[in-house]
Amino acid sequence: MPRTPVGRETDRVDGRLKVTGAAEYSGDYRATDLAHAHLVTSTVARGTITGIDTAAALAAPGVLRVYAAPEPRLNLYPITGPLAGFVENYLPLKDTEVRFHGQAVAMVVAETPEQARDAAALITTTYDTRPPRTSLADEPHVPAGPTLSGSPSSVEVLAPGVGSIDDALAASDVVVEAEFHQNIQHHVAMEPHAILAVWDGDRVTIHAGAQIPAAFALGMSQRLGVLPQNVQLISKYVGGAFGARVILWSDTPLPAAAARELGRPVRLVLTREQMFTLTGHRPELTQTVRLGASRDGVLNAVSHRSVSERPTTVAFPMTPAHNTTDALYRTPNLHVHAELAVLDIPGSRAMRGPNEAPGSFALETAMDELAVATGVDPVELRLRNHATAHPVSGLPWSSKHLEECYRVGAERFGWSARSATPRSRVDGQWLYGTGMAAAIYPAHRRPASVRVRLLDDDTAVVSTGISDFGTGGQTMVAVSGADALGLPLDRVTPEIGDSLLPQGAPAVGSSATHATVPLVVNAARDAITELKRLAVTDEASPWYGASADDLRYERGIVHGLGRSMTFGRLLRVVGSPAITTLAESAGDADPGYVHHSFGAHFCEVRVNRFTGETRVSRFTTVADVGRVINAKAARSQLVGGVIFGIGHALLEENHLELTTGRLTNSTLADYLVPVNADVPDIDVVMLDRPDPVLTGPLGDGSEEVGTRSLGARGLGEIGTVGSAAAIGNAVYNATGVRVRNVPITPDKLISL
Ligand code: MOS
């Protein structure tokens, strides 16, 4: 038995429960006297409801209630404070205004889900309609505003004496200019959004998938007008999220409000079609990248402008150059600018590397175009422009091994065997080629708290209200707890996914692991200190009266003065059932550094010259993500990220019908995501170089357990940053066709 599971391949602690179906997701929970809700959604994008005919639905079998806009009985309230900017700015079913196609206009509650759905189909709604604003070309445009991390969405750095970015570009030997477009994409988590609400007096228990359980519960308490401590959100198993469950949606409080009004528990499960309009999307986006360089490819000027959408109800204000173009390469002149078009479409939300995946598609495609224009190998081009200080702030990175990612990846992939000439490799009816791209993703610090309990049965419980939506977060808590306490994994019980637990790090922005692990270490260290204090201060302890310095804790056992005792036995001897400690962090970062993870992707594609079909045939990803906590789950995260990249590059888009504001591909038959047949074996390498700064000093390993930072960085999204560009670059190498409008569907390649 190794002393620590850190860095090993650890099976998910909840794996057996998941594959046997024993893990309960939100829609699986039962309640006595449960009633079922079904939503009716608008069929116009903008206007006013003039009437909703509910008579037939009310007369239908099993129907208990029909709530229809403007509905006076639901008693919902606005959300105020820090959450306000992240939720829809209207109360569901409250007024008669229609803000987007697919907005909830009525809700039926019945004895069974089928009765609710049948009755919902009997409801007819009439509208006064107005033409919706649906195109990114529609004015007005507004600045994207500060990014979520607080920096401005427009940044300019100019070398001394340079008047403008245009001047810098004009003075460059080689200029590449490229415009990119992508349609709306969706999170499409496997688990449908489901909410179950059970009231007990003025207290409500809610089962729902949430990436930030505490914030979700706080939002629900505000919407329902009850005290925050009276809302418990249980979100133990979550079947995917990817941004769509960052925070509550407009429909989320409806079953809870109905349950209160009706006096029965109510469950609402969205249909797959409803999820496309009620749970967000990655915004439509146009990007223009201009690169100016010397003839040997050294960047002199970089410009990245974007136009995305700001739905009127709630928006993810996309700034695709932030943490990509404003961070990745050394350049004396840099300009990034993001603006948004105000549109009457469903609310948007962060999705899968929200800025970084789309932003890196543009930047890393443009870099490939610069490689072609200068004749410099794409890997060499990136090495020539490698940044050792952040191009805007000038700060050093806490840890950066990007050059090693390029080198290791190129070697493993066999990059040197590549032909730089497009269309030069043919195998029967298949053209094949290779491409690469760099990856960068910020390591955000987040507030978090972790509780450790040492129990008198020699087990420990590590508790933190994070969400594990498939990431392996629960296992990460167990692995880091086992490491910090020197215990075997099966003696550590992780507790997550409940808003009443100590507030966990948000499972957003690839940050839960590096926010949580150091706090597990700190709480464990404090528990060991407390254990020793108890040992020398409790009269029943054999060490009573000794000095805590005489004691040593190792692998669950206290040693000292010729005696040894497990912590559980010590607790039993002194009659104390548990030692409990809490570690908290405000999530402050060291201001002397910038923090990112890095990676390099190498891809081979085969493109059928008659059908235009693109198959990804080989893929190597090398990731610099700090210390790896669980090699198995980490690899799985990175593979998942690359699969998202395949979707982004080749398959995923929803077409917005401009005249009606309707999202036309809102089923899983029409909105394509990669399936196993679309995914080759993905070769993943993690450099496993601990970050010495991000989460505190690493120590030299000689310390007692529970005193060293592990230097982990999150890795949820780095796999998807750049992977779509690597695919597109390989398609160019295979075919000679540069597709800047993803997904790269066969129609864009068919004239080969
Ligand atoms: Mo993620 S897109 O930060 O939820």
mmCIF file of N, CA, C and O in Angstrom, residues 266-325:
data_model
loop_
_atom_site.group_PDB
_atom_site.id
_atom_site.type_symbol
_atom_site.label_atom_id
_atom_site.label_comp_id
_atom_site.label_asym_id
_atom_site.label_seq_id
_atom_site.Cartn_x
_atom_site.Cartn_y
_atom_site.Cartn_z
ATOM 1 N N VAL A 266 -43.368 18.932 -5.379
ATOM 2 C CA VAL A 266 -43.519 19.022 -6.837
ATOM 3 C C VAL A 266 -42.157 18.800 -7.492
ATOM 4 O O VAL A 266 -41.150 19.330 -7.028
ATOM 5 N N ARG A 267 -42.180 18.045 -8.568
ATOM 6 C CA ARG A 267 -40.963 17.844 -9.370
ATOM 7 C C ARG A 267 -41.207 18.381 -10.780
ATOM 8 O O ARG A 267 -42.256 18.138 -11.377
ATOM 9 N N LEU A 268 -40.194 19.085 -11.287
ATOM 10 C CA LEU A 268 -40.221 19.541 -12.679
ATOM 11 C C LEU A 268 -39.014 18.942 -13.386
ATOM 12 O O LEU A 268 -37.885 19.078 -12.913
ATOM 13 N N VAL A 269 -39.265 18.277 -14.487
ATOM 14 C CA VAL A 269 -38.170 17.798 -15.339
ATOM 15 C C VAL A 269 -38.340 18.475 -16.696
ATOM 16 O O VAL A 269 -39.391 18.359 -17.316
ATOM 17 N N LEU A 270 -37.310 19.180 -17.135
ATOM 18 C CA LEU A 270 -37.396 19.817 -18.448
ATOM 19 C C LEU A 270 -37.293 18.760 -19.535
ATOM 20 O O LEU A 270 -36.574 17.767 -19.383
ATOM 21 N N THR A 271 -37.971 18.995 -20.645
ATOM 22 C CA THR A 271 -37.750 18.132 -21.801
ATOM 23 C C THR A 271 -36.407 18.510 -22.420
ATOM 24 O O THR A 271 -35.867 19.590 -22.172
ATOM 25 N N ARG A 272 -35.875 17.627 -23.234
ATOM 26 C CA ARG A 272 -34.604 17.928 -23.907
ATOM 27 C C ARG A 272 -34.744 19.203 -24.731
ATOM 28 O O ARG A 272 -33.871 20.062 -24.728
ATOM 29 N N GLU A 273 -35.871 19.364 -25.419
ATOM 30 C CA GLU A 273 -36.067 20.559 -26.244
ATOM 31 C C GLU A 273 -36.078 21.822 -25.383
ATOM 32 O O GLU A 273 -35.517 22.852 -25.765
ATOM 33 N N GLN A 274 -36.718 21.735 -24.227
ATOM 34 C CA GLN A 274 -36.788 22.915 -23.360
ATOM 35 C C GLN A 274 -35.415 23.304 -22.826
ATOM 36 O O GLN A 274 -35.132 24.482 -22.600
ATOM 37 N N MET A 275 -34.537 22.303 -22.657
ATOM 38 C CA MET A 275 -33.198 22.630 -22.149
ATOM 39 C C MET A 275 -32.434 23.547 -23.099
ATOM 40 O O MET A 275 -31.564 24.298 -22.682
ATOM 41 N N PHE A 276 -32.765 23.481 -24.388
ATOM 42 C CA PHE A 276 -32.032 24.317 -25.345
ATOM 43 C C PHE A 276 -32.352 25.804 -25.182
ATOM 44 O O PHE A 276 -31.545 26.655 -25.546
ATOM 45 N N THR A 277 -33.551 26.123 -24.674
ATOM 46 C CA THR A 277 -33.869 27.550 -24.514
ATOM 47 C C THR A 277 -33.876 27.997 -23.057
ATOM 48 O O THR A 277 -33.743 29.186 -22.791
ATOM 49 N N LEU A 278 -34.013 27.060 -22.125
ATOM 50 C CA LEU A 278 -34.169 27.458 -20.716
ATOM 51 C C LEU A 278 -32.910 27.251 -19.885
ATOM 52 O O LEU A 278 -32.897 27.619 -18.708
ATOM 53 N N THR A 279 -31.860 26.642 -20.438
ATOM 54 C CA THR A 279 -30.662 26.410 -19.624
ATOM 55 C C THR A 279 -29.392 26.892 -20.327
ATOM 56 O O THR A 279 -28.303 26.431 -20.022
ATOM 57 N N GLY A 280 -29.550 27.827 -21.238
ATOM 58 C CA GLY A 280 -28.387 28.550 -21.740
ATOM 59 C C GLY A 280 -27.691 27.949 -22.929
ATOM 60 O O GLY A 280 -28.014 26.869 -23.412
ATOM 61 N N HIS A 281 -26.747 28.711 -23.435
ATOM 62 C CA HIS A 281 -25.969 28.303 -24.598
ATOM 63 C C HIS A 281 -24.667 29.099 -24.631
ATOM 64 O O HIS A 281 -24.542 30.118 -23.963
ATOM 65 N N ARG A 282 -23.729 28.599 -25.426
ATOM 66 C CA ARG A 282 -22.526 29.388 -25.725
ATOM 67 C C ARG A 282 -22.919 30.380 -26.811
ATOM 68 O O ARG A 282 -23.466 29.993 -27.844
ATOM 69 N N PRO A 283 -22.635 31.669 -26.588
ATOM 70 C CA PRO A 283 -23.125 32.689 -27.515
ATOM 71 C C PRO A 283 -22.554 32.543 -28.929
ATOM 72 O O PRO A 283 -21.419 32.098 -29.122
ATOM 73 N N GLU A 284 -23.355 32.974 -29.883
ATOM 74 C CA GLU A 284 -22.859 33.144 -31.259
ATOM 75 C C GLU A 284 -21.737 34.179 -31.226
ATOM 76 O O GLU A 284 -21.765 35.118 -30.415
ATOM 77 N N LEU A 285 -20.775 34.016 -32.120
ATOM 78 C CA LEU A 285 -19.568 34.827 -31.983
ATOM 79 C C LEU A 285 -18.908 35.060 -33.330
ATOM 80 O O LEU A 285 -18.744 34.128 -34.119
ATOM 81 N N THR A 286 -18.536 36.317 -33.582
ATOM 82 C CA THR A 286 -17.617 36.586 -34.689
ATOM 83 C C THR A 286 -16.330 37.147 -34.088
ATOM 84 O O THR A 286 -16.365 37.892 -33.104
ATOM 85 N N GLN A 287 -15.211 36.771 -34.667
ATOM 86 C CA GLN A 287 -13.916 37.230 -34.166
ATOM 87 C C GLN A 287 -13.046 37.623 -35.354
ATOM 88 O O GLN A 287 -13.050 36.935 -36.387
ATOM 89 N N THR A 288 -12.292 38.689 -35.188
ATOM 90 C CA THR A 288 -11.311 39.072 -36.199
ATOM 91 C C THR A 288 -9.950 39.146 -35.531
ATOM 92 O O THR A 288 -9.776 39.875 -34.545
ATOM 93 N N VAL A 289 -9.021 38.346 -36.051
ATOM 94 C CA VAL A 289 -7.667 38.344 -35.513
ATOM 95 C C VAL A 289 -6.729 38.864 -36.595
ATOM 96 O O VAL A 289 -6.812 38.448 -37.759
ATOM 97 N N ARG A 290 -5.875 39.797 -36.214
ATOM 98 C CA ARG A 290 -4.829 40.286 -37.117
ATOM 99 C C ARG A 290 -3.486 40.093 -36.431
ATOM 100 O O ARG A 290 -3.307 40.499 -35.275
ATOM 101 N N LEU A 291 -2.586 39.447 -37.136
ATOM 102 C CA LEU A 291 -1.244 39.220 -36.596
ATOM 103 C C LEU A 291 -0.239 39.899 -37.508
ATOM 104 O O LEU A 291 -0.262 39.696 -38.730
ATOM 105 N N GLY A 292 0.647 40.696 -36.923
ATOM 106 C CA GLY A 292 1.745 41.282 -37.681
ATOM 107 C C GLY A 292 3.049 40.707 -37.156
ATOM 108 O O GLY A 292 3.245 40.629 -35.945
ATOM 109 N N ALA A 293 3.924 40.299 -38.079
ATOM 110 C CA ALA A 293 5.151 39.627 -37.650
ATOM 111 C C ALA A 293 6.296 39.965 -38.591
ATOM 112 O O ALA A 293 6.093 40.480 -39.697
ATOM 113 N N SER A 294 7.493 39.624 -38.126
ATOM 114 C CA SER A 294 8.654 39.710 -39.006
ATOM 115 C C SER A 294 8.611 38.538 -39.987
ATOM 116 O O SER A 294 7.811 37.618 -39.829
ATOM 117 N N ARG A 295 9.521 38.549 -40.981
ATOM 118 C CA ARG A 295 9.501 37.468 -41.965
ATOM 119 C C ARG A 295 9.827 36.119 -41.354
ATOM 120 O O ARG A 295 9.444 35.077 -41.893
ATOM 121 N N ASP A 296 10.516 36.127 -40.230
ATOM 122 C CA ASP A 296 10.777 34.840 -39.570
ATOM 123 C C ASP A 296 9.765 34.549 -38.467
ATOM 124 O O ASP A 296 9.990 33.720 -37.601
ATOM 125 N N GLY A 297 8.624 35.257 -38.491
ATOM 126 C CA GLY A 297 7.488 34.851 -37.659
ATOM 127 C C GLY A 297 7.460 35.415 -36.253
ATOM 128 O O GLY A 297 6.632 34.985 -35.446
ATOM 129 N N VAL A 298 8.316 36.370 -35.945
ATOM 130 C CA VAL A 298 8.292 36.945 -34.595
ATOM 131 C C VAL A 298 7.218 38.027 -34.545
ATOM 132 O O VAL A 298 7.224 38.970 -35.348
ATOM 133 N N LEU A 299 6.290 37.883 -33.619
ATOM 134 C CA LEU A 299 5.133 38.777 -33.567
ATOM 135 C C LEU A 299 5.549 40.186 -33.194
ATOM 136 O O LEU A 299 6.349 40.421 -32.282
ATOM 137 N N ASN A 300 4.935 41.128 -33.907
ATOM 138 C CA ASN A 300 5.121 42.547 -33.623
ATOM 139 C C ASN A 300 3.813 43.192 -33.177
ATOM 140 O O ASN A 300 3.813 44.136 -32.395
ATOM 141 N N ALA A 301 2.690 42.663 -33.665
ATOM 142 C CA ALA A 301 1.393 43.256 -33.340
ATOM 143 C C ALA A 301 0.313 42.182 -33.376
ATOM 144 O O ALA A 301 0.277 41.359 -34.295
ATOM 145 N N VAL A 302 -0.535 42.204 -32.372
ATOM 146 C CA VAL A 302 -1.626 41.238 -32.285
ATOM 147 C C VAL A 302 -2.907 41.991 -31.968
ATOM 148 O O VAL A 302 -2.969 42.744 -30.987
ATOM 149 N N SER A 303 -3.919 41.792 -32.797
ATOM 150 C CA SER A 303 -5.223 42.429 -32.574
ATOM 151 C C SER A 303 -6.305 41.358 -32.602
ATOM 152 O O SER A 303 -6.300 40.472 -33.475
ATOM 153 N N HIS A 304 -7.206 41.420 -31.663
ATOM 154 C CA HIS A 304 -8.280 40.415 -31.587
ATOM 155 C C HIS A 304 -9.562 41.139 -31.173
ATOM 156 O O HIS A 304 -9.675 41.638 -30.060
ATOM 157 N N ARG A 305 -10.499 41.213 -32.117
ATOM 158 C CA ARG A 305 -11.781 41.888 -31.843
ATOM 159 C C ARG A 305 -12.895 40.876 -31.966
ATOM 160 O O ARG A 305 -12.819 39.953 -32.786
ATOM 161 N N SER A 306 -13.947 41.059 -31.171
ATOM 162 C CA SER A 306 -15.055 40.104 -31.238
ATOM 163 C C SER A 306 -16.390 40.811 -31.069
ATOM 164 O O SER A 306 -16.492 41.860 -30.437
ATOM 165 N N VAL A 307 -17.402 40.215 -31.680
ATOM 166 C CA VAL A 307 -18.786 40.633 -31.456
ATOM 167 C C VAL A 307 -19.561 39.388 -31.069
ATOM 168 O O VAL A 307 -19.539 38.379 -31.783
ATOM 169 N N SER A 308 -20.200 39.451 -29.922
ATOM 170 C CA SER A 308 -21.019 38.341 -29.467
ATOM 171 C C SER A 308 -22.379 38.895 -29.069
ATOM 172 O O SER A 308 -22.723 40.026 -29.410
ATOM 173 N N GLU A 309 -23.156 38.101 -28.337
ATOM 174 C CA GLU A 309 -24.529 38.500 -28.067
ATOM 175 C C GLU A 309 -24.743 38.869 -26.602
ATOM 176 O O GLU A 309 -24.073 38.351 -25.719
ATOM 177 N N ARG A 310 -25.686 39.766 -26.395
ATOM 178 C CA ARG A 310 -26.172 39.998 -25.042
ATOM 179 C C ARG A 310 -27.685 39.831 -25.038
ATOM 180 O O ARG A 310 -28.420 40.774 -25.313
ATOM 181 N N PRO A 311 -28.138 38.609 -24.735
ATOM 182 C CA PRO A 311 -29.577 38.414 -24.617
ATOM 183 C C PRO A 311 -30.127 39.365 -23.549
ATOM 184 O O PRO A 311 -29.421 39.696 -22.589
ATOM 185 N N THR A 312 -31.374 39.798 -23.717
ATOM 186 C CA THR A 312 -31.896 40.825 -22.811
ATOM 187 C C THR A 312 -32.120 40.298 -21.398
ATOM 188 O O THR A 312 -32.177 41.086 -20.460
ATOM 189 N N THR A 313 -32.231 38.970 -21.223
ATOM 190 C CA THR A 313 -32.590 38.451 -19.891
ATOM 191 C C THR A 313 -31.378 38.170 -19.023
ATOM 192 O O THR A 313 -31.348 38.543 -17.853
ATOM 193 N N VAL A 314 -30.384 37.492 -19.563
ATOM 194 C CA VAL A 314 -29.139 37.226 -18.840
ATOM 195 C C VAL A 314 -28.098 36.846 -19.880
ATOM 196 O O VAL A 314 -28.416 36.208 -20.878
ATOM 197 N N ALA A 315 -26.854 37.269 -19.647
ATOM 198 C CA ALA A 315 -25.838 37.043 -20.675
ATOM 199 C C ALA A 315 -24.541 36.563 -20.058
ATOM 200 O O ALA A 315 -24.165 36.976 -18.963
ATOM 201 N N PHE A 316 -23.857 35.693 -20.782
ATOM 202 C CA PHE A 316 -22.439 35.495 -20.531
ATOM 203 C C PHE A 316 -21.726 36.461 -21.476
ATOM 204 O O PHE A 316 -21.746 36.275 -22.691
ATOM 205 N N PRO A 317 -21.129 37.520 -20.925
ATOM 206 C CA PRO A 317 -20.555 38.565 -21.792
ATOM 207 C C PRO A 317 -19.216 38.119 -22.362
ATOM 208 O O PRO A 317 -18.169 38.268 -21.753
ATOM 209 N N MET A 318 -19.248 37.541 -23.538
ATOM 210 C CA MET A 318 -18.066 36.844 -24.037
ATOM 211 C C MET A 318 -16.926 37.797 -24.386
ATOM 212 O O MET A 318 -17.101 38.785 -25.089
ATOM 213 N N THR A 319 -15.744 37.464 -23.859
ATOM 214 C CA THR A 319 -14.510 38.209 -24.133
ATOM 215 C C THR A 319 -13.452 37.185 -24.559
ATOM 216 O O THR A 319 -12.568 36.829 -23.788
ATOM 217 N N PRO A 320 -13.545 36.701 -25.804
ATOM 218 C CA PRO A 320 -12.756 35.526 -26.188
ATOM 219 C C PRO A 320 -11.245 35.752 -26.225
ATOM 220 O O PRO A 320 -10.490 34.778 -26.201
ATOM 221 N N ALA A 321 -10.823 37.002 -26.269
ATOM 222 C CA ALA A 321 -9.375 37.246 -26.278
ATOM 223 C C ALA A 321 -8.788 37.231 -24.870
ATOM 224 O O ALA A 321 -7.567 37.181 -24.700
ATOM 225 N N HIS A 322 -9.681 37.273 -23.867
ATOM 226 C CA HIS A 322 -9.198 37.354 -22.492
ATOM 227 C C HIS A 322 -8.661 35.999 -22.045
ATOM 228 O O HIS A 322 -9.338 34.987 -22.145
ATOM 229 N N ASN A 323 -7.463 35.995 -21.556
ATOM 230 C CA ASN A 323 -6.752 34.784 -21.141
ATOM 231 C C ASN A 323 -6.338 33.892 -22.301
ATOM 232 O O ASN A 323 -5.907 32.759 -22.108
ATOM 233 N N THR A 324 -6.528 34.385 -23.530
ATOM 234 C CA THR A 324 -5.958 33.673 -24.681
ATOM 235 C C THR A 324 -4.983 34.625 -25.370
ATOM 236 O O THR A 324 -3.796 34.631 -25.075
ATOM 237 N N THR A 325 -5.559 35.484 -26.229
ATOM 238 C CA THR A 325 -4.707 36.397 -26.990
ATOM 239 C C THR A 325 -3.995 37.403 -26.084
ATOM 240 O O THR A 325 -2.864 37.816 -26.391
#
